[in-house]
mmCIF file of C-alpha atoms in Angstrom:
data_model
loop_
_atom_site.group_PDB
_atom_site.id
_atom_site.type_symbol
_atom_site.label_atom_id
_atom_site.label_comp_id
_atom_site.label_asym_id
_atom_site.label_seq_id
_atom_site.Cartn_x
_atom_site.Cartn_y
_atom_site.Cartn_z
ATOM 1 C CA MET A 1 191.773 85.059 248.116
ATOM 2 C CA LEU A 2 191.535 85.482 244.368
ATOM 3 C CA VAL A 3 192.214 88.887 242.907
ATOM 4 C CA LEU A 4 189.992 89.352 239.876
ATOM 5 C CA PRO A 5 190.187 91.791 236.992
ATOM 6 C CA PRO A 6 188.490 95.002 238.093
ATOM 7 C CA ASN A 7 185.153 96.078 236.628
ATOM 8 C CA LYS A 8 184.556 92.791 234.795
ATOM 9 C CA ILE A 9 181.538 90.540 234.952
ATOM 10 C CA ILE A 10 182.717 87.000 235.614
ATOM 11 C CA ILE A 11 180.746 84.190 234.005
ATOM 12 C CA LEU A 12 181.315 80.740 235.510
ATOM 13 C CA PHE A 13 180.050 78.136 233.059
ATOM 14 C CA ASP A 14 180.031 74.358 232.640
ATOM 15 C CA GLY A 15 183.128 73.689 230.557
ATOM 16 C CA ASP A 16 181.892 70.169 229.763
ATOM 17 C CA CYS A 17 178.662 71.375 228.160
ATOM 18 C CA SER A 18 178.515 72.095 224.431
ATOM 19 C CA LEU A 19 175.493 74.408 224.858
ATOM 20 C CA CYS A 20 177.333 76.421 227.513
ATOM 21 C CA ASN A 21 180.467 76.645 225.384
ATOM 22 C CA TYR A 22 178.450 77.724 222.355
ATOM 23 C CA TRP A 23 176.920 80.614 224.328
ATOM 24 C CA VAL A 24 180.283 81.598 225.796
ATOM 25 C CA MET A 25 181.665 81.938 222.277
ATOM 26 C CA GLN A 26 178.610 83.979 221.207
ATOM 27 C CA LEU A 27 179.057 86.308 224.172
ATOM 28 C CA ILE A 28 182.744 86.757 223.415
ATOM 29 C CA ARG A 29 181.977 87.703 219.813
ATOM 30 C CA GLN A 30 179.304 90.185 220.912
ATOM 31 C CA ASP A 31 181.269 91.697 223.819
ATOM 32 C CA LYS A 32 182.410 94.859 222.041
ATOM 33 C CA GLN A 33 182.726 96.758 225.337
ATOM 34 C CA ASP A 34 184.916 94.028 226.867
ATOM 35 C CA LYS A 35 182.751 93.627 229.973
ATOM 36 C CA PHE A 36 182.922 89.842 230.418
ATOM 37 C CA ARG A 37 185.485 87.314 231.606
ATOM 38 C CA PHE A 38 184.910 83.578 231.710
ATOM 39 C CA ALA A 39 185.966 80.599 233.808
ATOM 40 C CA SER A 40 184.959 76.972 233.696
ATOM 41 C CA GLN A 41 183.357 75.732 236.890
ATOM 42 C CA GLN A 42 185.454 72.555 236.608
ATOM 43 C CA ALA A 43 188.789 74.420 236.554
ATOM 44 C CA ASP A 44 190.647 74.960 239.822
ATOM 45 C CA LEU A 45 190.248 78.719 239.460
ATOM 46 C CA GLY A 46 186.505 78.372 238.810
ATOM 47 C CA LYS A 47 186.098 76.144 241.874
ATOM 48 C CA ALA A 48 188.096 78.586 244.010
ATOM 49 C CA LEU A 49 185.988 81.523 242.850
ATOM 50 C CA LEU A 50 182.749 79.669 243.572
ATOM 51 C CA THR A 51 184.033 78.937 247.086
ATOM 52 C CA GLN A 52 185.149 82.547 247.555
ATOM 53 C CA ILE A 53 181.733 83.978 246.648
ATOM 54 C CA GLY A 54 179.891 81.361 248.709
ATOM 55 C CA VAL A 55 178.390 79.127 246.019
ATOM 56 C CA SER A 56 178.593 75.384 246.551
ATOM 57 C CA ASN A 57 179.652 73.657 243.349
ATOM 58 C CA THR A 58 178.319 70.289 244.518
ATOM 59 C CA GLY A 59 175.779 69.222 241.916
ATOM 60 C CA LEU A 60 175.858 72.712 240.432
ATOM 61 C CA GLU A 61 173.760 72.821 237.282
ATOM 62 C CA THR A 62 173.574 76.537 236.743
ATOM 63 C CA LEU A 63 175.391 79.392 235.222
ATOM 64 C CA VAL A 64 176.899 81.663 237.860
ATOM 65 C CA VAL A 65 177.511 85.325 237.107
ATOM 66 C CA TYR A 66 179.593 87.370 239.517
ATOM 67 C CA HIS A 67 180.215 91.099 239.561
ATOM 68 C CA SER A 68 182.080 92.574 242.510
ATOM 69 C CA ALA A 69 179.770 95.603 242.599
ATOM 70 C CA VAL A 70 176.556 93.601 243.002
ATOM 71 C CA GLY A 71 177.362 90.008 244.026
ATOM 72 C CA TYR A 72 176.353 86.873 242.167
ATOM 73 C CA PHE A 73 173.376 85.557 240.209
ATOM 74 C CA THR A 74 172.284 82.065 239.193
ATOM 75 C CA ARG A 75 169.787 80.528 236.765
ATOM 76 C CA SER A 76 167.462 82.968 234.963
ATOM 77 C CA GLU A 77 168.707 85.966 236.963
ATOM 78 C CA ALA A 78 172.241 85.219 235.725
ATOM 79 C CA VAL A 79 170.980 85.153 232.139
ATOM 80 C CA PHE A 80 169.117 88.439 232.651
ATOM 81 C CA TYR A 81 172.173 90.092 234.188
ATOM 82 C CA ILE A 82 174.214 89.104 231.135
ATOM 83 C CA CYS A 83 171.487 90.407 228.801
ATOM 84 C CA GLN A 84 171.191 93.655 230.741
ATOM 85 C CA ASN A 85 174.929 94.239 230.383
ATOM 86 C CA SER A 86 175.121 93.298 226.726
ATOM 87 C CA SER A 87 175.097 95.861 223.997
ATOM 88 C CA ASN A 88 173.421 93.713 221.378
ATOM 89 C CA TRP A 89 170.311 91.752 220.526
ATOM 90 C CA LEU A 90 170.504 89.876 223.851
ATOM 91 C CA ARG A 91 168.905 92.896 225.520
ATOM 92 C CA MET A 92 165.671 91.938 223.759
ATOM 93 C CA LEU A 93 165.487 88.820 225.970
ATOM 94 C CA LEU A 94 164.800 91.081 228.952
ATOM 95 C CA VAL A 95 161.145 91.037 227.886
ATOM 96 C CA PHE A 96 160.978 87.596 229.526
ATOM 97 C CA LYS A 97 161.431 89.277 232.920
ATOM 98 C CA LEU A 98 157.677 89.868 232.705
ATOM 99 C CA PHE A 99 157.210 86.186 233.589
ATOM 100 C CA PRO A 100 157.502 85.009 237.192
ATOM 101 C CA SER A 101 161.061 84.031 238.105
ATOM 102 C CA SER A 102 159.775 80.732 239.534
ATOM 103 C CA LEU A 103 158.495 79.753 236.067
ATOM 104 C CA LEU A 104 161.680 80.914 234.352
ATOM 105 C CA ASP A 105 163.845 79.002 236.840
ATOM 106 C CA LEU A 106 161.728 75.883 236.295
ATOM 107 C CA ILE A 107 162.410 76.113 232.546
ATOM 108 C CA TYR A 108 166.073 76.864 233.237
ATOM 109 C CA LYS A 109 166.374 73.803 235.510
ATOM 110 C CA TYR A 110 164.766 71.559 232.873
ATOM 111 C CA VAL A 111 167.172 72.708 230.163
ATOM 112 C CA ALA A 112 170.143 72.513 232.564
ATOM 113 C CA LYS A 113 169.231 68.976 233.589
ATOM 114 C CA ASN A 114 168.874 67.777 229.981
ATOM 115 C CA ARG A 115 171.427 69.926 228.140
ATOM 116 C CA LYS A 116 174.088 67.226 227.796
ATOM 117 C CA LYS A 117 171.519 64.692 226.529
ATOM 118 C CA ILE A 118 170.132 67.172 224.011
ATOM 119 C CA PHE A 119 173.317 68.939 222.891
ATOM 120 C CA GLY A 120 175.935 66.342 223.809
ATOM 121 C CA PRO A 121 179.221 66.810 225.647
ATOM 122 C CA ASN A 122 181.653 69.537 224.709
ATOM 123 C CA LYS A 123 184.192 68.238 222.200
ATOM 124 C CA SER A 124 186.452 71.242 221.807
ATOM 125 C CA CYS A 125 188.356 73.687 223.950
ATOM 126 C CA SER A 126 186.902 77.198 224.042
ATOM 127 C CA ILE A 127 190.305 78.815 224.329
ATOM 128 C CA SER A 128 191.949 77.079 221.397
ATOM 129 C CA ASP A 129 192.020 80.476 219.652
ATOM 130 C CA PRO A 130 194.940 82.431 221.186
ATOM 131 C CA GLN A 131 193.223 85.726 220.328
ATOM 132 C CA LEU A 132 190.446 84.839 222.777
ATOM 133 C CA ALA A 133 192.645 83.668 225.651
ATOM 134 C CA HIS A 134 192.470 87.043 227.424
ATOM 135 C CA LYS A 135 188.705 86.565 227.892
ATOM 136 C CA PHE A 136 189.242 83.498 230.082
ATOM 137 C CA LEU A 137 190.452 83.771 233.663
ATOM 138 C CA SER A 138 193.592 81.850 234.397
ATOM 139 C CA ALA A 139 195.942 81.303 237.301
ATOM 140 C CA ASN A 140 197.530 84.659 236.395
ATOM 141 C CA TRP A 141 194.606 86.356 238.169
ATOM 142 C CA SER A 142 194.927 84.446 241.403
#
């Protein structure tokens, strides 16, 4: 069983996706209250966490957000949970909660399915900056 940093929101993202990596870096820059930690779904630790919380990573094309106090979220609900816990302009995106979640998830699935075609594969490592390494979960937490 993985032991995770207490009181942190864990964001499991597609480490091979340039769009996902771009948003991870934006969240890190905006995370002034240090609420978020990140793990790639392709990393051993990310796979183990997905298994631990009961999410199958077979064909997974969604962001997964996990918080020990409330459980996990996927697709648009994951995005909204991040926005709700952000202290910046991302909170404005909560206005989209007025739309039915089925419609929002349909849009999410379309973007998720086509993100690598549109934005290309990730070409750089998110944790190449040593000052950001503490934001990413590593084997030290297991």
